Amino acid sequence: MTHFAYPNVKFSAFIGCGRFTAKKNAPGNDYVLVEKLNTGNIAEIMDSAATLSPDSLSSPLNIYLKKDKPIEVHAGDSQNLAYLLTLINCSRKIKCNNKNIWCTGSIEQSMRLKQVDMSGFEIKLKAFLSPKNNDKLFIVPAANIQAYKHLCHEKDVQIILLHEIDNLINKSIDQKTIIAVHAAELQTLVDWLFLKKDTNSKLKYKLLYWGLFCFILIMILLSDKDDKTSKNDLINNEVKIICFYNFPDSYKNKIYSSLKKIKTIDKITSTNKKKDCYSFTSSVSLSDINQELQQQFKISSPNSYDSKLEDKEQLNIYFDAGFD
């Protein structure tokens, strides 16, 4: 959980940090909801947030505050930067893995970072440099840190200008480091500290939706095609019946033998004792089979079809026939 901490000074003494965090609900009993920031620059903060990350103002997340010393009252414009970065954190994820990031600086009109009182800044800086403090990152106005370069070097703490910093993604700053930000570099600071919000996310969701819709539509069409094909196959391969009425047995046997030789006929069986009728399955219609029989046996008798006979196609061939 990331905190943006602002160091506080009272009567020339360091009284600990207030630590802002962006959460939907309070992460613990020692956190209080920040309903009103005790500063005179709230309008400048909100205007800057609206410019730097518009979605932050409509985020469902809230800003909560945890104090190192709960009894202390925190006030002043130096907490502006920490609050602004927490607001942006409501809509953009932070890149680095540091859990407590110190910040100080006042927010002015036109989205500019203003330096804080120098005497108070020195107390805050010494608190950060103290061995008792385990936090590693302090973001400050560049105008404040210039006079304390020698002090930071003595403590082996590096001062880095914002434009000189490498990418922070999935990294932690393990050595105490001070980031110096110039007045007009708030946008640069935000882009360095936070992951870019995917401006094409809505478009991606739309493309995903339409892709899914098209996939479902194609599957339905293919299913319908397969269903029609299946029905056609069922019609072509359904059981068919052929009957030979008033034929001599020798003719019936000859026709039966010939039927078995037709490659498109399968599973031919007699349906009665007289062997007048045979059932079979075939991938072609009875009219095609009849044509083949006519070619083989010169059958010229009238024939009829009854497609409603027990849902089976039937061909009746009568005695008027001549055979070679």
mmCIF file of C-alpha atoms in Angstrom:
data_model
loop_
_atom_site.group_PDB
_atom_site.id
_atom_site.type_symbol
_atom_site.label_atom_id
_atom_site.label_comp_id
_atom_site.label_asym_id
_atom_site.label_seq_id
_atom_site.Cartn_x
_atom_site.Cartn_y
_atom_site.Cartn_z
ATOM 1 C CA MET A 1 0.000 0.000 0.000
ATOM 2 C CA THR A 2 1.485 3.330 -1.098
ATOM 3 C CA HIS A 3 1.530 6.395 1.139
ATOM 4 C CA PHE A 4 2.408 9.921 0.128
ATOM 5 C CA ALA A 5 3.816 11.374 3.322
ATOM 6 C CA TYR A 6 4.201 15.038 4.135
ATOM 7 C CA PRO A 7 6.611 15.896 6.982
ATOM 8 C CA ASN A 8 5.203 18.384 9.482
ATOM 9 C CA VAL A 9 6.893 21.018 11.630
ATOM 10 C CA LYS A 10 5.496 22.733 14.703
ATOM 11 C CA PHE A 11 7.352 25.353 16.743
ATOM 12 C CA SER A 12 10.586 24.555 14.887
ATOM 13 C CA ALA A 13 10.301 20.858 15.739
ATOM 14 C CA PHE A 14 9.557 17.847 13.555
ATOM 15 C CA ILE A 15 6.256 16.272 14.659
ATOM 16 C CA GLY A 16 6.163 13.343 12.265
ATOM 17 C CA CYS A 17 4.443 12.740 8.959
ATOM 18 C CA GLY A 18 0.898 12.683 7.797
ATOM 19 C CA ARG A 19 0.510 9.832 5.317
ATOM 20 C CA PHE A 20 -2.147 9.950 2.591
ATOM 21 C CA THR A 21 -3.333 6.822 0.804
ATOM 22 C CA ALA A 22 -6.014 6.175 -1.826
ATOM 23 C CA LYS A 23 -8.422 3.390 -0.891
ATOM 24 C CA LYS A 24 -12.100 2.585 -1.284
ATOM 25 C CA ASN A 25 -12.418 1.910 2.432
ATOM 26 C CA ALA A 26 -10.276 2.755 5.430
ATOM 27 C CA PRO A 27 -7.353 0.280 5.527
ATOM 28 C CA GLY A 28 -7.218 0.365 9.328
ATOM 29 C CA ASN A 29 -8.593 1.918 12.495
ATOM 30 C CA ASP A 30 -5.786 4.477 12.573
ATOM 31 C CA TYR A 31 -6.853 5.964 9.219
ATOM 32 C CA VAL A 32 -9.334 8.832 8.921
ATOM 33 C CA LEU A 33 -11.193 10.000 5.832
ATOM 34 C CA VAL A 34 -9.893 13.318 4.509
ATOM 35 C CA GLU A 35 -13.058 15.315 3.932
ATOM 36 C CA LYS A 36 -11.416 18.742 3.918
ATOM 37 C CA LEU A 37 -7.741 19.496 3.498
ATOM 38 C CA ASN A 38 -6.393 22.074 5.944
ATOM 39 C CA THR A 39 -4.830 24.339 3.297
ATOM 40 C CA GLY A 40 -5.649 27.522 1.450
ATOM 41 C CA ASN A 41 -4.753 26.094 -1.972
ATOM 42 C CA ILE A 42 -7.456 23.451 -2.419
ATOM 43 C CA ALA A 43 -8.738 25.049 -5.658
ATOM 44 C CA GLU A 44 -5.250 24.981 -7.197
ATOM 45 C CA ILE A 45 -4.832 21.330 -6.182
ATOM 46 C CA MET A 46 -8.145 20.277 -7.722
ATOM 47 C CA ASP A 47 -7.476 22.219 -10.929
ATOM 48 C CA SER A 48 -4.066 20.572 -11.256
ATOM 49 C CA ALA A 49 -5.537 17.107 -10.654
ATOM 50 C CA ALA A 50 -8.217 17.752 -13.284
ATOM 51 C CA THR A 51 -5.492 18.617 -15.796
ATOM 52 C CA LEU A 52 -2.967 15.920 -14.885
ATOM 53 C CA SER A 53 -5.448 13.054 -14.482
ATOM 54 C CA PRO A 54 -9.119 13.983 -15.069
ATOM 55 C CA ASP A 55 -10.434 10.577 -13.975
ATOM 56 C CA SER A 56 -9.005 11.074 -10.492
ATOM 57 C CA LEU A 57 -11.864 13.399 -9.531
ATOM 58 C CA SER A 58 -14.522 10.804 -10.405
ATOM 59 C CA SER A 59 -12.702 7.807 -8.947
ATOM 60 C CA PRO A 60 -14.588 5.633 -6.410
ATOM 61 C CA LEU A 61 -11.490 5.698 -4.198
ATOM 62 C CA ASN A 62 -11.241 7.955 -1.174
ATOM 63 C CA ILE A 63 -8.235 9.599 0.433
ATOM 64 C CA TYR A 64 -7.394 8.515 3.964
ATOM 65 C CA LEU A 65 -4.855 9.974 6.356
ATOM 66 C CA LYS A 66 -2.703 8.264 8.948
ATOM 67 C CA LYS A 67 -0.605 10.401 11.307
ATOM 68 C CA ASP A 68 2.654 9.321 12.906
ATOM 69 C CA LYS A 69 1.410 11.262 15.950
ATOM 70 C CA PRO A 70 -2.402 11.164 15.920
ATOM 71 C CA ILE A 71 -2.810 13.958 18.465
ATOM 72 C CA GLU A 72 -1.032 16.517 16.282
ATOM 73 C CA VAL A 73 -2.985 18.904 14.047
ATOM 74 C CA HIS A 74 -1.523 19.151 10.562
ATOM 75 C CA ALA A 75 -1.929 22.314 8.530
ATOM 76 C CA GLY A 76 -0.197 24.330 5.851
ATOM 77 C CA ASP A 77 0.388 24.448 2.107
ATOM 78 C CA SER A 78 3.432 22.163 2.228
ATOM 79 C CA GLN A 79 1.094 19.147 2.232
ATOM 80 C CA ASN A 80 -0.297 20.180 -1.175
ATOM 81 C CA LEU A 81 2.050 18.046 -3.269
ATOM 82 C CA ALA A 82 1.435 14.886 -1.231
ATOM 83 C CA TYR A 83 -2.330 15.352 -1.478
ATOM 84 C CA LEU A 84 -2.175 16.052 -5.229
ATOM 85 C CA LEU A 85 -0.146 12.897 -5.904
ATOM 86 C CA THR A 86 -2.572 10.857 -3.797
ATOM 87 C CA LEU A 87 -5.467 12.245 -5.836
ATOM 88 C CA ILE A 88 -3.756 11.144 -9.038
ATOM 89 C CA ASN A 89 -3.075 7.755 -7.473
ATOM 90 C CA CYS A 90 -6.867 7.333 -7.320
ATOM 91 C CA SER A 91 -6.894 6.808 -11.090
ATOM 92 C CA ARG A 92 -3.306 5.887 -12.005
ATOM 93 C CA LYS A 93 -1.152 3.150 -10.529
ATOM 94 C CA ILE A 94 2.244 4.043 -9.171
ATOM 95 C CA LYS A 95 5.319 2.597 -10.898
ATOM 96 C CA CYS A 96 7.760 2.124 -8.051
ATOM 97 C CA ASN A 97 7.587 -0.278 -5.137
ATOM 98 C CA ASN A 98 8.384 2.258 -2.418
ATOM 99 C CA LYS A 99 5.566 2.226 0.120
ATOM 100 C CA ASN A 100 6.207 5.620 1.743
ATOM 101 C CA ILE A 101 7.147 8.565 -0.448
ATOM 102 C CA TRP A 102 7.875 11.842 1.280
ATOM 103 C CA CYS A 103 6.659 14.997 -0.473
ATOM 104 C CA THR A 104 6.692 18.692 0.271
ATOM 105 C CA GLY A 105 5.659 21.619 -1.869
ATOM 106 C CA SER A 106 2.833 24.044 -2.422
ATOM 107 C CA ILE A 107 0.664 24.002 -5.558
ATOM 108 C CA GLU A 108 0.094 27.325 -7.297
ATOM 109 C CA GLN A 109 -2.117 28.404 -10.153
ATOM 110 C CA SER A 110 -1.231 27.180 -13.650
ATOM 111 C CA MET A 111 -0.126 23.843 -12.192
ATOM 112 C CA ARG A 112 3.158 25.061 -10.748
ATOM 113 C CA LEU A 113 5.111 23.707 -7.784
ATOM 114 C CA LYS A 114 6.110 26.396 -5.304
ATOM 115 C CA GLN A 115 8.918 26.099 -2.787
ATOM 116 C CA VAL A 116 8.093 25.956 0.935
ATOM 117 C CA ASP A 117 9.448 27.983 3.846
ATOM 118 C CA MET A 118 13.204 27.409 3.994
ATOM 119 C CA SER A 119 13.494 27.163 7.786
ATOM 120 C CA GLY A 120 10.748 24.568 7.942
ATOM 121 C CA PHE A 121 12.236 22.732 4.971
ATOM 122 C CA GLU A 122 15.577 22.337 6.729
ATOM 123 C CA ILE A 123 13.877 20.656 9.693
ATOM 124 C CA LYS A 124 12.003 18.305 7.366
ATOM 125 C CA LEU A 125 15.157 17.492 5.409
ATOM 126 C CA LYS A 126 17.105 16.633 8.556
ATOM 127 C CA ALA A 127 14.244 14.379 9.683
ATOM 128 C CA PHE A 128 14.433 12.545 6.342
ATOM 129 C CA LEU A 129 18.225 12.218 6.566
ATOM 130 C CA SER A 130 18.052 10.911 10.139
ATOM 131 C CA PRO A 131 19.104 7.257 10.665
ATOM 132 C CA LYS A 132 15.818 6.792 12.545
ATOM 133 C CA ASN A 133 13.900 7.318 9.302
ATOM 134 C CA ASN A 134 13.675 4.239 7.073
ATOM 135 C CA ASP A 135 11.827 5.865 4.166
ATOM 136 C CA LYS A 136 13.996 6.255 1.062
ATOM 137 C CA LEU A 137 12.360 8.744 -1.311
ATOM 138 C CA PHE A 138 11.730 12.470 -0.826
ATOM 139 C CA ILE A 139 10.230 14.652 -3.592
ATOM 140 C CA VAL A 140 10.998 18.345 -3.073
ATOM 141 C CA PRO A 141 10.934 21.653 -4.970
ATOM 142 C CA ALA A 142 14.266 22.192 -6.697
ATOM 143 C CA ALA A 143 14.403 25.724 -5.292
ATOM 144 C CA ASN A 144 14.443 24.363 -1.724
ATOM 145 C CA ILE A 145 17.207 21.784 -2.053
ATOM 146 C CA GLN A 146 19.923 23.888 -3.675
ATOM 147 C CA ALA A 147 21.200 25.299 -0.387
ATOM 148 C CA TYR A 148 21.489 21.830 1.206
ATOM 149 C CA LYS A 149 23.488 19.889 -1.367
ATOM 150 C CA HIS A 150 26.522 19.735 0.915
ATOM 151 C CA LEU A 151 24.430 18.336 3.777
ATOM 152 C CA CYS A 152 22.993 15.597 1.558
ATOM 153 C CA HIS A 153 26.449 14.671 0.253
ATOM 154 C CA GLU A 154 27.746 14.383 3.806
ATOM 155 C CA LYS A 155 24.953 11.910 4.549
ATOM 156 C CA ASP A 156 25.643 10.028 1.303
ATOM 157 C CA VAL A 157 22.169 10.902 0.025
ATOM 158 C CA GLN A 158 21.877 11.472 -3.710
ATOM 159 C CA ILE A 159 20.027 14.424 -5.209
ATOM 160 C CA ILE A 160 18.636 13.738 -8.666
ATOM 161 C CA LEU A 161 16.981 16.173 -11.022
ATOM 162 C CA LEU A 162 13.690 14.839 -12.317
ATOM 163 C CA HIS A 163 14.732 14.691 -15.978
ATOM 164 C CA GLU A 164 17.807 12.617 -15.082
ATOM 165 C CA ILE A 165 15.889 9.717 -13.521
ATOM 166 C CA ASP A 166 15.584 6.295 -15.126
ATOM 167 C CA ASN A 167 12.291 4.494 -15.583
ATOM 168 C CA LEU A 168 10.818 3.416 -12.251
ATOM 169 C CA ILE A 169 8.544 0.580 -13.381
ATOM 170 C CA ASN A 170 8.607 -2.318 -10.892
ATOM 171 C CA LYS A 171 11.655 -0.871 -9.138
ATOM 172 C CA SER A 172 12.395 0.240 -5.618
ATOM 173 C CA ILE A 173 14.661 3.094 -4.636
ATOM 174 C CA ASP A 174 16.686 1.457 -1.873
ATOM 175 C CA GLN A 175 19.186 4.254 -1.211
ATOM 176 C CA LYS A 176 17.930 7.482 0.310
ATOM 177 C CA THR A 177 17.227 9.721 -2.646
ATOM 178 C CA ILE A 178 15.920 13.250 -3.075
ATOM 179 C CA ILE A 179 14.093 14.094 -6.295
ATOM 180 C CA ALA A 180 14.344 17.783 -7.182
ATOM 181 C CA VAL A 181 11.356 19.070 -9.170
ATOM 182 C CA HIS A 182 11.308 22.445 -10.893
ATOM 183 C CA ALA A 183 8.225 24.664 -10.752
ATOM 184 C CA ALA A 184 6.892 23.713 -14.209
ATOM 185 C CA GLU A 185 7.631 19.967 -13.971
ATOM 186 C CA LEU A 186 4.469 18.625 -12.315
ATOM 187 C CA GLN A 187 3.374 16.909 -15.534
ATOM 188 C CA THR A 188 6.829 15.355 -15.898
ATOM 189 C CA LEU A 189 6.724 14.222 -12.271
ATOM 190 C CA VAL A 190 3.331 12.571 -12.708
ATOM 191 C CA ASP A 191 4.409 10.771 -15.894
ATOM 192 C CA TRP A 192 7.591 9.569 -14.194
ATOM 193 C CA LEU A 193 5.884 8.406 -11.015
ATOM 194 C CA PHE A 194 2.664 6.851 -12.367
ATOM 195 C CA LEU A 195 1.769 4.372 -15.062
ATOM 196 C CA LYS A 196 0.023 5.955 -17.993
ATOM 197 C CA LYS A 197 -3.697 5.482 -17.951
ATOM 198 C CA ASP A 198 -4.798 3.480 -20.978
ATOM 199 C CA THR A 199 -6.683 6.065 -23.009
ATOM 200 C CA ASN A 200 -7.723 3.321 -25.419
ATOM 201 C CA SER A 201 -9.237 1.097 -22.737
ATOM 202 C CA LYS A 202 -12.809 1.930 -23.746
ATOM 203 C CA LEU A 203 -11.942 1.265 -27.382
ATOM 204 C CA LYS A 204 -10.342 -2.034 -26.398
ATOM 205 C CA TYR A 205 -13.466 -3.055 -24.494
ATOM 206 C CA LYS A 206 -15.589 -2.146 -27.509
ATOM 207 C CA LEU A 207 -13.337 -4.141 -29.827
ATOM 208 C CA LEU A 208 -13.432 -7.053 -27.398
ATOM 209 C CA TYR A 209 -17.226 -6.830 -27.249
ATOM 210 C CA TRP A 210 -17.611 -6.727 -31.021
ATOM 211 C CA GLY A 211 -15.061 -9.479 -31.456
ATOM 212 C CA LEU A 212 -17.011 -11.668 -29.046
ATOM 213 C CA PHE A 213 -20.276 -10.752 -30.773
ATOM 214 C CA CYS A 214 -18.862 -11.649 -34.203
ATOM 215 C CA PHE A 215 -17.464 -14.917 -32.842
ATOM 216 C CA ILE A 216 -20.852 -15.891 -31.406
ATOM 217 C CA LEU A 217 -22.588 -14.895 -34.647
ATOM 218 C CA ILE A 218 -20.172 -16.981 -36.725
ATOM 219 C CA MET A 219 -20.673 -19.954 -34.403
ATOM 220 C CA ILE A 220 -24.456 -19.610 -34.745
ATOM 221 C CA LEU A 221 -24.206 -19.454 -38.537
ATOM 222 C CA LEU A 222 -21.880 -22.452 -38.638
ATOM 223 C CA SER A 223 -24.163 -24.328 -36.285
ATOM 224 C CA ASP A 224 -27.146 -23.520 -38.492
ATOM 225 C CA LYS A 225 -25.204 -24.667 -41.558
ATOM 226 C CA ASP A 226 -24.167 -27.872 -39.820
ATOM 227 C CA ASP A 227 -27.760 -28.389 -38.716
ATOM 228 C CA LYS A 228 -29.006 -27.988 -42.270
ATOM 229 C CA THR A 229 -26.270 -30.300 -43.535
ATOM 230 C CA SER A 230 -27.177 -32.796 -40.856
ATOM 231 C CA LYS A 231 -30.836 -32.619 -41.831
ATOM 232 C CA ASN A 232 -29.949 -33.081 -45.491
ATOM 233 C CA ASP A 233 -27.753 -36.032 -44.597
ATOM 234 C CA LEU A 234 -30.601 -37.453 -42.560
ATOM 235 C CA ILE A 235 -32.998 -37.054 -45.478
ATOM 236 C CA ASN A 236 -30.556 -38.575 -47.937
ATOM 237 C CA ASN A 237 -29.647 -41.445 -45.629
ATOM 238 C CA GLU A 238 -33.028 -42.158 -44.099
ATOM 239 C CA VAL A 239 -34.665 -45.560 -44.478
ATOM 240 C CA LYS A 240 -36.276 -46.093 -47.872
ATOM 241 C CA ILE A 241 -38.630 -48.836 -48.976
ATOM 242 C CA ILE A 242 -39.002 -50.416 -52.415
ATOM 243 C CA CYS A 243 -41.794 -52.865 -53.224
ATOM 244 C CA PHE A 244 -42.311 -55.155 -56.240
ATOM 245 C CA TYR A 245 -45.956 -56.099 -56.606
ATOM 246 C CA ASN A 246 -47.140 -59.120 -58.647
ATOM 247 C CA PHE A 247 -43.615 -60.020 -59.718
ATOM 248 C CA PRO A 248 -42.536 -63.655 -60.122
ATOM 249 C CA ASP A 249 -40.144 -64.778 -57.405
ATOM 250 C CA SER A 250 -37.316 -65.181 -59.909
ATOM 251 C CA TYR A 251 -37.636 -61.533 -60.884
ATOM 252 C CA LYS A 252 -37.780 -60.462 -57.280
ATOM 253 C CA ASN A 253 -34.580 -62.340 -56.517
ATOM 254 C CA LYS A 254 -32.910 -60.861 -59.560
ATOM 255 C CA ILE A 255 -33.921 -57.362 -58.589
ATOM 256 C CA TYR A 256 -32.835 -57.969 -54.995
ATOM 257 C CA SER A 257 -29.403 -59.138 -56.190
ATOM 258 C CA SER A 258 -29.112 -56.085 -58.388
ATOM 259 C CA LEU A 259 -30.095 -53.773 -55.549
ATOM 260 C CA LYS A 260 -27.268 -55.165 -53.449
ATOM 261 C CA LYS A 261 -24.818 -54.253 -56.218
ATOM 262 C CA ILE A 262 -25.813 -50.596 -56.221
ATOM 263 C CA LYS A 263 -23.012 -48.822 -54.349
ATOM 264 C CA THR A 264 -25.254 -46.136 -52.908
ATOM 265 C CA ILE A 265 -27.500 -48.673 -51.143
ATOM 266 C CA ASP A 266 -26.712 -49.948 -47.648
ATOM 267 C CA LYS A 267 -28.313 -52.284 -45.139
ATOM 268 C CA ILE A 268 -30.913 -53.787 -47.460
ATOM 269 C CA THR A 269 -33.326 -56.161 -45.719
ATOM 270 C CA SER A 270 -36.652 -57.783 -46.499
ATOM 271 C CA THR A 271 -39.636 -56.323 -44.671
ATOM 272 C CA ASN A 272 -42.108 -59.223 -45.188
ATOM 273 C CA LYS A 273 -42.223 -62.928 -45.756
ATOM 274 C CA LYS A 274 -43.163 -62.623 -49.413
ATOM 275 C CA LYS A 275 -40.030 -60.594 -50.007
ATOM 276 C CA ASP A 276 -42.136 -58.107 -51.917
ATOM 277 C CA CYS A 277 -40.656 -55.126 -50.086
ATOM 278 C CA TYR A 278 -37.170 -54.194 -49.010
ATOM 279 C CA SER A 279 -35.930 -51.450 -46.752
ATOM 280 C CA PHE A 280 -32.503 -49.870 -47.060
ATOM 281 C CA THR A 281 -30.578 -46.664 -46.569
ATOM 282 C CA SER A 282 -29.133 -44.661 -49.397
ATOM 283 C CA SER A 283 -27.439 -41.329 -50.005
ATOM 284 C CA VAL A 284 -29.451 -40.816 -53.193
ATOM 285 C CA SER A 285 -33.173 -40.461 -53.774
ATOM 286 C CA LEU A 286 -35.464 -43.254 -54.884
ATOM 287 C CA SER A 287 -35.999 -41.512 -58.200
ATOM 288 C CA ASP A 288 -32.282 -41.931 -58.915
ATOM 289 C CA ILE A 289 -32.441 -45.574 -57.836
ATOM 290 C CA ASN A 290 -35.483 -46.104 -60.052
ATOM 291 C CA GLN A 291 -33.617 -44.670 -63.019
ATOM 292 C CA GLU A 292 -30.786 -47.089 -62.394
ATOM 293 C CA LEU A 293 -33.227 -50.008 -62.180
ATOM 294 C CA GLN A 294 -34.864 -48.917 -65.409
ATOM 295 C CA GLN A 295 -31.486 -48.872 -67.111
ATOM 296 C CA GLN A 296 -30.618 -52.344 -65.844
ATOM 297 C CA PHE A 297 -33.992 -54.066 -66.285
ATOM 298 C CA LYS A 298 -35.826 -51.810 -68.725
ATOM 299 C CA ILE A 299 -38.631 -51.394 -66.223
ATOM 300 C CA SER A 300 -41.364 -49.448 -67.903
ATOM 301 C CA SER A 301 -44.141 -49.970 -65.384
ATOM 302 C CA PRO A 302 -45.810 -47.030 -63.704
ATOM 303 C CA ASN A 303 -44.403 -46.302 -60.284
ATOM 304 C CA SER A 304 -45.379 -44.046 -57.439
ATOM 305 C CA TYR A 305 -43.757 -42.389 -54.462
ATOM 306 C CA ASP A 306 -45.252 -41.980 -51.035
ATOM 307 C CA SER A 307 -43.081 -39.858 -48.778
ATOM 308 C CA LYS A 308 -45.531 -39.993 -45.861
ATOM 309 C CA LEU A 309 -45.483 -43.724 -45.326
ATOM 310 C CA GLU A 310 -44.177 -43.972 -41.745
ATOM 311 C CA ASP A 311 -41.899 -41.045 -42.566
ATOM 312 C CA LYS A 312 -40.107 -43.228 -45.094
ATOM 313 C CA GLU A 313 -39.763 -42.712 -48.819
ATOM 314 C CA GLN A 314 -41.337 -45.611 -50.730
ATOM 315 C CA LEU A 315 -41.136 -46.719 -54.341
ATOM 316 C CA ASN A 316 -43.743 -49.113 -55.691
ATOM 317 C CA ILE A 317 -42.891 -51.015 -58.882
ATOM 318 C CA TYR A 318 -45.668 -52.980 -60.548
ATOM 319 C CA PHE A 319 -45.706 -56.055 -62.742
ATOM 320 C CA ASP A 320 -45.704 -54.265 -66.080
ATOM 321 C CA ALA A 321 -42.018 -54.712 -66.656
ATOM 322 C CA GLY A 322 -39.733 -56.305 -69.153
ATOM 323 C CA PHE A 323 -36.370 -57.836 -68.402
ATOM 324 C CA ASP A 324 -33.410 -58.790 -70.569
#
